[in-house]
Tab-separated table of C-alpha atoms and ligand atoms in Angstrom:
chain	number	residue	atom	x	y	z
A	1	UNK	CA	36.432	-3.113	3.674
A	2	UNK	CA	35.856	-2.517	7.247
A	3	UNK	CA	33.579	0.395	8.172
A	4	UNK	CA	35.441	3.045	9.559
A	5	UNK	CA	33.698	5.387	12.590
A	6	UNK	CA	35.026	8.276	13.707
A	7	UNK	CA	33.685	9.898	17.243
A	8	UNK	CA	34.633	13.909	16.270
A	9	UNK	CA	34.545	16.397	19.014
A	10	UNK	CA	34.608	20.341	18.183
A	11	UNK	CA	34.695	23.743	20.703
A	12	UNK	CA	36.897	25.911	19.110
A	13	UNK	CA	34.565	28.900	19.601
A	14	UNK	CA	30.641	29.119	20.897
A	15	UNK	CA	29.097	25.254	19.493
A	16	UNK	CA	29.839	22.303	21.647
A	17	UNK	CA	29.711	19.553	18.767
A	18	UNK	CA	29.763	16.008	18.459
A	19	UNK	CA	29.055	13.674	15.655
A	20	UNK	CA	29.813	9.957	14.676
A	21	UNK	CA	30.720	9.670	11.130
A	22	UNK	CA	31.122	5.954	9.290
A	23	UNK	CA	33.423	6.046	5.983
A	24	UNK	CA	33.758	9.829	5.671
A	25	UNK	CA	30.843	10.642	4.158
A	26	UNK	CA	28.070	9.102	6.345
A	27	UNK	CA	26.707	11.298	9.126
A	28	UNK	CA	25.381	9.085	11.812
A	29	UNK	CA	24.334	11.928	14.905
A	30	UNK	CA	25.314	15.348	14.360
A	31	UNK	CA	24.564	17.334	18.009
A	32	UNK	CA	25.646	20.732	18.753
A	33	UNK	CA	24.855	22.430	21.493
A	34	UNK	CA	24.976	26.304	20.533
A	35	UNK	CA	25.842	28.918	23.325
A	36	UNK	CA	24.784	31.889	21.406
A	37	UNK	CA	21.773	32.663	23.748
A	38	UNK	CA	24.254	33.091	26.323
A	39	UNK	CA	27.099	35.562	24.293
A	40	UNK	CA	24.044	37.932	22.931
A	41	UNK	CA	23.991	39.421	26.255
A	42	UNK	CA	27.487	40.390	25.863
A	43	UNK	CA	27.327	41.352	21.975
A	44	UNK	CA	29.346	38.717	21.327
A	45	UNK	CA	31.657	35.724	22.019
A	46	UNK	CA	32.930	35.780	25.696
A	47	UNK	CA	36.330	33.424	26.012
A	48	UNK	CA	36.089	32.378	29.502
A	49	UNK	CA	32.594	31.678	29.590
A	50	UNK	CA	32.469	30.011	26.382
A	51	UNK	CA	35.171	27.352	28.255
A	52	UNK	CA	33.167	26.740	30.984
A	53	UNK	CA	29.916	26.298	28.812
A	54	UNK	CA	32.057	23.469	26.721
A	55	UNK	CA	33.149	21.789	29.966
A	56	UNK	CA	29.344	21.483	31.161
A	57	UNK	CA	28.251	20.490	28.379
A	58	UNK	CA	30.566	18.356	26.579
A	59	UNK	CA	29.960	14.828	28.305
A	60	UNK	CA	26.422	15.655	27.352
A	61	UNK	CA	26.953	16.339	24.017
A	62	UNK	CA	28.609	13.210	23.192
A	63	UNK	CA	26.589	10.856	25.138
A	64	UNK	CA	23.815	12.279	22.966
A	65	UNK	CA	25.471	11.793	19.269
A	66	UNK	CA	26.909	8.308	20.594
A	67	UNK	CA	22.699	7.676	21.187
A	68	UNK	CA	21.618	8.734	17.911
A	69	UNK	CA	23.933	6.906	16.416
A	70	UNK	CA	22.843	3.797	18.064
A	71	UNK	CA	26.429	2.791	19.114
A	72	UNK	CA	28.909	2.829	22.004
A	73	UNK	CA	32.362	3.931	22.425
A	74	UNK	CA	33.134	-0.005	21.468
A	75	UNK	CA	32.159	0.783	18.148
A	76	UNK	CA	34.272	3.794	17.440
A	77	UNK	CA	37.458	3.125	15.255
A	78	UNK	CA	38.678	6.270	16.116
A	79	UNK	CA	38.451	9.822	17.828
A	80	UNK	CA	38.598	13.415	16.036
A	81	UNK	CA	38.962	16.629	17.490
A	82	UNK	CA	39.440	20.159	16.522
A	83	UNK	CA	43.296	21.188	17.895
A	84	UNK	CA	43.224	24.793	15.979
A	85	UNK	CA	42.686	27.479	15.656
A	86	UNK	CA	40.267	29.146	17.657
A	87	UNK	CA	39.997	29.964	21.172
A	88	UNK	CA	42.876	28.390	23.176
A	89	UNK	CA	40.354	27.731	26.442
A	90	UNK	CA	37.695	26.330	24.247
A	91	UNK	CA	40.090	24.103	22.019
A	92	UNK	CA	41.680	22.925	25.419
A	93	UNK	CA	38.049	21.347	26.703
A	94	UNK	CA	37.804	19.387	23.454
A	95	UNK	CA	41.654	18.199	23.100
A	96	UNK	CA	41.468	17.207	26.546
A	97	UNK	CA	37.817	15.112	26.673
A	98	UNK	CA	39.157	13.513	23.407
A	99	UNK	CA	42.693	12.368	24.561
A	100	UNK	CA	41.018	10.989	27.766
A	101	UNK	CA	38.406	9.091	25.638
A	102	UNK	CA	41.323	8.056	23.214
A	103	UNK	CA	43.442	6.535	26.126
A	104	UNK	CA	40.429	5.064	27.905
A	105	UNK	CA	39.448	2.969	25.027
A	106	UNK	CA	43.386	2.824	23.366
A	107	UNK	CA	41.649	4.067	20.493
A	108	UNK	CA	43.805	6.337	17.365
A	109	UNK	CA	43.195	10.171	18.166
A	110	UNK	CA	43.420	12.579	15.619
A	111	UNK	CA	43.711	16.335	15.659
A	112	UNK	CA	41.877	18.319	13.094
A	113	UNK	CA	41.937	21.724	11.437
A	114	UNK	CA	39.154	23.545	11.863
A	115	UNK	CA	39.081	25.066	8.330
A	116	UNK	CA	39.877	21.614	6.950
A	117	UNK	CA	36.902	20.690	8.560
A	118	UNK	CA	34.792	23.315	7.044
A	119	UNK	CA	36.042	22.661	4.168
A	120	UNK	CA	35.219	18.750	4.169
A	121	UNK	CA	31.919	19.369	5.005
A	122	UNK	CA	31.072	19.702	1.578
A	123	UNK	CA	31.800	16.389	1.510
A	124	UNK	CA	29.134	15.440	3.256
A	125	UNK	CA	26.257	15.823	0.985
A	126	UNK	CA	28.083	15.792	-2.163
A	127	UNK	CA	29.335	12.337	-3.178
A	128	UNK	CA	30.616	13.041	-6.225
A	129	UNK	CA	32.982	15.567	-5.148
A	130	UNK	CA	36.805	14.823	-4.749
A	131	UNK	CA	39.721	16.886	-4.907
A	132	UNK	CA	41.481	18.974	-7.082
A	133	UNK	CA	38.820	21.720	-6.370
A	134	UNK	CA	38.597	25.462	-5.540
A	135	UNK	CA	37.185	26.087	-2.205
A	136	UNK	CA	36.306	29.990	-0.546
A	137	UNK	CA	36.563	29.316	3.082
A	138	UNK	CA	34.696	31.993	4.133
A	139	UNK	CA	34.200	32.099	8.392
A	140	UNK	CA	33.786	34.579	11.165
A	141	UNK	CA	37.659	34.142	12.029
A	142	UNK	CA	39.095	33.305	8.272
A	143	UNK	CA	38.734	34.047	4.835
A	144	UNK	CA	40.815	31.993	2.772
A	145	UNK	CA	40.772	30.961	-0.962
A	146	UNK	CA	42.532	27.747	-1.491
A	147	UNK	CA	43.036	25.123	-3.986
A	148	UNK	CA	42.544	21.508	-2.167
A	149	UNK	CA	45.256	19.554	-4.152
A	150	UNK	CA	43.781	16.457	-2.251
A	151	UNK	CA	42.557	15.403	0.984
A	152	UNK	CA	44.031	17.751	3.481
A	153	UNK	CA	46.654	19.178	0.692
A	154	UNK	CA	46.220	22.725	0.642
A	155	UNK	CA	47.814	25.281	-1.999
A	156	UNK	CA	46.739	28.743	-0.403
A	157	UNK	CA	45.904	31.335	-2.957
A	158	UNK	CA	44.910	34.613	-1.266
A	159	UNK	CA	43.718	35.256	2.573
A	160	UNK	CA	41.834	38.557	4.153
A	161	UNK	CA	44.425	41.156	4.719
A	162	UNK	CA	42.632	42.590	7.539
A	163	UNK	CA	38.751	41.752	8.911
A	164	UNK	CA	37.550	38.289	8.091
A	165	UNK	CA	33.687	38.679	6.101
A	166	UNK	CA	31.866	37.167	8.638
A	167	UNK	CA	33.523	39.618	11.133
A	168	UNK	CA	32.667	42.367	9.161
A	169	UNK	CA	28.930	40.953	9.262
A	170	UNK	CA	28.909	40.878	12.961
A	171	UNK	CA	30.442	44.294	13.307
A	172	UNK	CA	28.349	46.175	10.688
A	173	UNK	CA	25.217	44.235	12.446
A	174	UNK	CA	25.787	45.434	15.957
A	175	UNK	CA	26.568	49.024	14.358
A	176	UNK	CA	22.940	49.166	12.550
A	177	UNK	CA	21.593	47.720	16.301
A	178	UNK	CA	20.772	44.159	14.969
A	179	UNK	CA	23.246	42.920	17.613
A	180	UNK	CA	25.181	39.389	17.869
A	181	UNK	CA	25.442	37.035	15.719
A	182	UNK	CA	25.133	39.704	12.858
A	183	UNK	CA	25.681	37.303	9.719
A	184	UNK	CA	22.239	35.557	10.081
A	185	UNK	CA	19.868	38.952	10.880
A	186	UNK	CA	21.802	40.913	8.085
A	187	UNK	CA	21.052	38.137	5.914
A	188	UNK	CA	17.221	38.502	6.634
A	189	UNK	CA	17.332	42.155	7.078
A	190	UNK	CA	19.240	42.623	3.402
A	191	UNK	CA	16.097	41.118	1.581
A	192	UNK	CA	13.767	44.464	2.814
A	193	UNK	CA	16.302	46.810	1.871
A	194	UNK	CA	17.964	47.649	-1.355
A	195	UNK	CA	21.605	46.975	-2.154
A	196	UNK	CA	22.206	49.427	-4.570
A	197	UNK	CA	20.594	52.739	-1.688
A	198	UNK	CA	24.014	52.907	-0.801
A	199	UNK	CA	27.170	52.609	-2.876
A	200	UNK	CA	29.812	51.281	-0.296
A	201	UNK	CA	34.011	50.484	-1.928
A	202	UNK	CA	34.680	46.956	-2.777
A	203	UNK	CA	38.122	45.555	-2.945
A	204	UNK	CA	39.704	46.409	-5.983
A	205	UNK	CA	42.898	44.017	-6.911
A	206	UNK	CA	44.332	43.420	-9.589
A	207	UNK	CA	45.996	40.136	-10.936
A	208	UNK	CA	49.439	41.518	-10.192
A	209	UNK	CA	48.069	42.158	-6.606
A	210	UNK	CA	47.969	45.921	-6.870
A	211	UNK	CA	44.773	47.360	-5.999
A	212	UNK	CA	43.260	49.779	-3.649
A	213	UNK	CA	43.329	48.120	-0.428
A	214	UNK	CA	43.665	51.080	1.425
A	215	UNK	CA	42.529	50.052	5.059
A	216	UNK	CA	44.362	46.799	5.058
A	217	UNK	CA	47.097	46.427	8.269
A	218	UNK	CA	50.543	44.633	7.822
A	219	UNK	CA	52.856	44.528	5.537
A	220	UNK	CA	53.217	41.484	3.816
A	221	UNK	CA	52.073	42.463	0.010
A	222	UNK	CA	49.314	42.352	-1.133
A	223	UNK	CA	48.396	39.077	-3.570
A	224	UNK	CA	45.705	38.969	-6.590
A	225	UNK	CA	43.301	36.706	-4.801
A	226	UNK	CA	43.559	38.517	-1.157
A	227	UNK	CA	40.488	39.751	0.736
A	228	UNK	CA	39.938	43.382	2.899
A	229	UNK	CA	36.999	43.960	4.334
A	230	UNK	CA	38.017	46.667	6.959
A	231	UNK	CA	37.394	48.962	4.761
A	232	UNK	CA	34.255	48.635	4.045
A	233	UNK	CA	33.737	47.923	7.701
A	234	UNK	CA	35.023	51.684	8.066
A	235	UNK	CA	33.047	53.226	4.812
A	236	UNK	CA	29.531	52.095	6.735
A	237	UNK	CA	30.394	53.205	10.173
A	238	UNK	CA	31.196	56.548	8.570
A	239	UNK	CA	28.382	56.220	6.841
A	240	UNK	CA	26.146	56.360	9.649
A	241	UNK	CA	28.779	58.877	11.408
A	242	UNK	CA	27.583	61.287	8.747
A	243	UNK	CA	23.650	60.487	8.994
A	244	UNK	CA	23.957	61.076	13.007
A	245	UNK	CA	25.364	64.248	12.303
A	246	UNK	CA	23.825	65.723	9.854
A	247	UNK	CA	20.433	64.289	11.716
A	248	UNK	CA	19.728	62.811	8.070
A	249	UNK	CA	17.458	59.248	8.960
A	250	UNK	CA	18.747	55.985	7.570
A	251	UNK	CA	17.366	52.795	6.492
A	252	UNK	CA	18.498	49.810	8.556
A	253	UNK	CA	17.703	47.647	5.659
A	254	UNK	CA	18.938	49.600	3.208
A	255	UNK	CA	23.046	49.906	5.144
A	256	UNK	CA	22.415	46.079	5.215
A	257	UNK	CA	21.515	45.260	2.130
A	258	UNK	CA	23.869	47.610	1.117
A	259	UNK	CA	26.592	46.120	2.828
A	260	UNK	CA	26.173	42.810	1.714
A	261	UNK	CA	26.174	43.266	-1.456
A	262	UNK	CA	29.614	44.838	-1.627
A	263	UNK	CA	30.626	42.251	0.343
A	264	UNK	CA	29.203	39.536	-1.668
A	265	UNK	CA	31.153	41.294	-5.049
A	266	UNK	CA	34.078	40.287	-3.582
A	267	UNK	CA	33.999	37.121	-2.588
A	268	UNK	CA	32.163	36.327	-5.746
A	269	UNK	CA	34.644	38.671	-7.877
A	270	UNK	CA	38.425	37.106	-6.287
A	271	UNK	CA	36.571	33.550	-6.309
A	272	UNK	CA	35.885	33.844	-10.100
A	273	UNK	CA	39.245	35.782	-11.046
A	274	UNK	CA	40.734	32.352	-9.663
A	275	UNK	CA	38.544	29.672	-10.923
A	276	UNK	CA	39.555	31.421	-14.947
A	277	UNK	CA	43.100	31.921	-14.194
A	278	UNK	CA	43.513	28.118	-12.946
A	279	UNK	CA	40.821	26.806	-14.985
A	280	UNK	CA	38.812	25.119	-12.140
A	281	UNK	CA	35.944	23.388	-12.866
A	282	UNK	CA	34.813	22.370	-9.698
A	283	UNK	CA	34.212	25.567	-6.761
A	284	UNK	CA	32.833	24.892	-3.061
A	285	UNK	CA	32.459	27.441	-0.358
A	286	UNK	CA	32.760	27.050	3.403
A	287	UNK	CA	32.315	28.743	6.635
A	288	UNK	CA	29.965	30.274	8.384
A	289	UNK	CA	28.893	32.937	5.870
A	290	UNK	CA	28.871	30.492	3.241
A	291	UNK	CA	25.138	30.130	4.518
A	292	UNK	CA	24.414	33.593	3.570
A	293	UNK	CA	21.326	32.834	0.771
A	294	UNK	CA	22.507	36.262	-1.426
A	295	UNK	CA	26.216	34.965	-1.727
A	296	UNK	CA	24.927	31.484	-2.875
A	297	UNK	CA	22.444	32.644	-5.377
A	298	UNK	CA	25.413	35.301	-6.800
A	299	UNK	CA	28.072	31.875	-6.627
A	300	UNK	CA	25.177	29.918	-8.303
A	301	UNK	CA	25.147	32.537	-11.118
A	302	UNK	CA	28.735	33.500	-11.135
A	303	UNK	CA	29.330	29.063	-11.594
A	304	UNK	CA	26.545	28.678	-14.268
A	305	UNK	CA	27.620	31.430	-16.813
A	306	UNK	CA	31.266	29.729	-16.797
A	307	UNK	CA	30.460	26.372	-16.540
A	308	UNK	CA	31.692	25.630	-13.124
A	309	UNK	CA	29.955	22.999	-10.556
A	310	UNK	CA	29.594	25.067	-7.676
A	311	UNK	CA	28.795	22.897	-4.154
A	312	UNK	CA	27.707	24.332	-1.033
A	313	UNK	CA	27.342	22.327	2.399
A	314	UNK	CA	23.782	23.426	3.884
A	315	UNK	CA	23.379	25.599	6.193
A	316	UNK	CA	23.908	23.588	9.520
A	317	UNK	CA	26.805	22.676	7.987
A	318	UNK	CA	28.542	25.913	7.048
A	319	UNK	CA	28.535	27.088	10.670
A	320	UNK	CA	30.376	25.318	13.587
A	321	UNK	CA	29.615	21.492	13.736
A	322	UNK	CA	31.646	17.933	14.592
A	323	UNK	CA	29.981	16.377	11.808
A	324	UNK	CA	32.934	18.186	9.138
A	325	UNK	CA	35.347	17.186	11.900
A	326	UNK	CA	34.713	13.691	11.577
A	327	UNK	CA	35.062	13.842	7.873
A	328	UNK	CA	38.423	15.616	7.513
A	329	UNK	CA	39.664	12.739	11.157
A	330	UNK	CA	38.624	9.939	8.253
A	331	UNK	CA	40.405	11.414	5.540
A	332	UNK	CA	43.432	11.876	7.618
A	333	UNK	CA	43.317	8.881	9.206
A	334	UNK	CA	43.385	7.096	5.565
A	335	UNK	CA	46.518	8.866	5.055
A	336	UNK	CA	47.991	7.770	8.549
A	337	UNK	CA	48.086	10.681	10.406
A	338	UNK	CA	47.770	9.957	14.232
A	339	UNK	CA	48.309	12.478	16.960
A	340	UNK	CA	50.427	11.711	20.265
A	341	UNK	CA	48.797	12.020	24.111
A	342	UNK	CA	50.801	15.379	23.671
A	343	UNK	CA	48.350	16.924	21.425
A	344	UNK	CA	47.545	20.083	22.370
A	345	UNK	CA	45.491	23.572	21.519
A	346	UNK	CA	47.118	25.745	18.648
A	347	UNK	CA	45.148	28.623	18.389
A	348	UNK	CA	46.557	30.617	15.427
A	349	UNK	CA	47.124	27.193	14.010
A	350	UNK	CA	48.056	27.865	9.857
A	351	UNK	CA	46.361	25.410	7.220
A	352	UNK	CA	48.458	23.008	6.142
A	353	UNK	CA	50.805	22.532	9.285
A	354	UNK	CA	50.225	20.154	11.732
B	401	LIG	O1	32.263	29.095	10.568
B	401	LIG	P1	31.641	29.775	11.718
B	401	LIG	O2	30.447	29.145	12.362
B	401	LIG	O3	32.693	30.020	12.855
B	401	LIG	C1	34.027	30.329	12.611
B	401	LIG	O4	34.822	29.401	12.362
B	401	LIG	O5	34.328	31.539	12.613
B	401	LIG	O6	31.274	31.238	11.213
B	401	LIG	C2	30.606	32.140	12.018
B	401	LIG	C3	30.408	33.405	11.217
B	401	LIG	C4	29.857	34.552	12.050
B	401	LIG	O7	30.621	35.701	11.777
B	401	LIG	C5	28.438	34.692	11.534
B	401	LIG	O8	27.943	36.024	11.627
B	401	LIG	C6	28.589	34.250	10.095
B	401	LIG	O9	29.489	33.176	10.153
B	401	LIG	N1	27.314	33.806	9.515
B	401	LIG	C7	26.730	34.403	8.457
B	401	LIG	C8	25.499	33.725	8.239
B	401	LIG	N2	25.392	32.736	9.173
B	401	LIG	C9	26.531	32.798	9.936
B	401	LIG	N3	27.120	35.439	7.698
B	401	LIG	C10	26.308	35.827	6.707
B	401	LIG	N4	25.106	35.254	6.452
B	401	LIG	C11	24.674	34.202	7.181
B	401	LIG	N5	23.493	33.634	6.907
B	402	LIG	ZN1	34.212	27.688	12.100
């Protein structure tokens, strides 16, 4: 069969990516150009300068992974970019650089899902692994449990009712004065400190979906495999509330590992009350916090006592990168999807629509 290469472009939030991928599973260049030096100052991702970053950048960026993938644009079979969700000025630079390229070279364009792209990359390192699986999607914009049917099938089971976990991280991090991007420093922080100094409320729900998910906004009710993490957003800033005011020190270390740790319980806890009820035997995570060493060791664990295969993409390719793009572009372009020269940025894009 012919080799298939895909050119995939992603800046839905702070990375300017771009990778060439051949048949899916082969990462050729993987560059990303990371603009988190530049958001510290502000605490945190800043829309409009994040767009203009991705429009410097971006020509850059894919000159680059063209080069270390030894090819030219004549040697793409087709283009990949993230469409949604995310940040609707980022998105834009990336739809817009990848249509052009598209209708330059009249070359098949192909609009991704983000999440569908973090949840192909573990793909990438893991040959073996093909749907039907159990996948925690687990980013600083989304946490998700789903059931990938097949490529690009999804069968959501349970979403975050409120705070996605990696938000939580980066809120609870600038709150103990670790500052932006909070997932990675708690994670180093959390291994000086211990997790049980502090006993912060985990999620309790049930498999009927009642629980005590007392923080959680809206109204839609609640399901058994749906995530809060508000709460204990709330419980640690109250926390330290208290300490301030009753001038009792705390232990940065301590609220982080602390923190974690509840956090971690859940995701392991709802990922594991799924994986018995539908009997899944294989489990991946994605996202962002999916690099987070405590929650892998705990899935490792939580996998091995019930006989699960548990996968995990590494770290560089949990958090923002093309190189998942151009895996889910293959997979959908095996199934025939191609997008029109009126593709454009969704940013509260849903999984599973197109
Ligand atoms: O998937 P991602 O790069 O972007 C989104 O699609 O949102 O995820 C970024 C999130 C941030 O909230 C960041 O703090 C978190 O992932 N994160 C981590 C770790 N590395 C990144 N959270 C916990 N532990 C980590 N090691
Ligand atoms: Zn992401």
């Amino acid at each position: 069969m012919k080799d298939i290469t895909i050119l995939a472009i992603e800046s839905s939030c702070d990375e300017t990516a771009a990778a060439v991928v051949r048949n899916g599973r082969t990462v050729l260049s993987n560059v990303i150009s990371s603009q988190i030096d530049l958001h510290t100052l502000y605490g945190g991702v800043v829309p409009e300068i994040a767009s203009r970053k991705h429009v410097e950048k971006i020509n850059q960026v894919i000159s680059l992974s063209l080069q270390e993938a030894d090819l030219t644009l004549d040697d793409i079979t087709a283009i990949g970019v993230t469409y949604g969700p995310g940040l609707v000025g980022a998105l834009l630079v990336g739809v817009a650089e990848a249509k052009a390229i598209a209708f330059a070279k009249k070359m098949p364009l192909i609009g991704v899902h983000h999440i569908e792209g973090h949840i192909s990359a573990n793909y990438i390192e893991h040959p073996d692994l093909e749907p039907p699986f159990l996948c925690e999607v687990i980013s600083g914009g989304h946490t998700h449990l789903v059931i990938v049917r097949d490529y690009g099938v999804f069968e959501i089971l349970g979403r975050t009712r409120d705070d996605a976990a990696g938000e939580a991280y980066d809120k609870v991090a600038r709150a103990i004065g670790l500052g932006y991007p909070g997932g990675p420093k708690i994670d180093r922080v959390a291994k000086e400190g211990n997790p049980e100094a502090i006993e912060f409320p985990r999620t309790k729900i049930d498999r009927a979906g009642r629980g005590t998910l007392t923080y959680a906004r809206g109204s839609r009710e609640t399901g058994p495999y749906d995530f809060s993490f508000s709460g204990l957003k709330s419980a640690v800033l109250n926390y330290l509330n208290k300490c301030e005011m009753t001038k009792t020190p705390w232990n940065q270390a301590d609220v982080a590992a602390s923190f974690q740790a509840a956090v971690v319980d859940d995701l392991v806890d709802t990922a594991m009350r799924a994986a018995e009820d539908y009997d899944v035997k294989k489990f991946a995570i994605a996202g962002g916090v999916a690099s987070n060493s405590s929650l892998r060791a705990a899935m490792q664990q939580a996998c091995e006592a019930r006989g699960i295969s548990f996968y995990h993409p590494s770290p560089v390719l949990c958090t923002d990168n093309a190189a998942m793009i151009g895996t889910a572009a293959y997979y959908e372009y095996l199934k025939g999807t191609r997008s029109g020269w009126d593709l454009n940025a969704v940013p509260n894009l849903k999984l599973g629509e197109r």
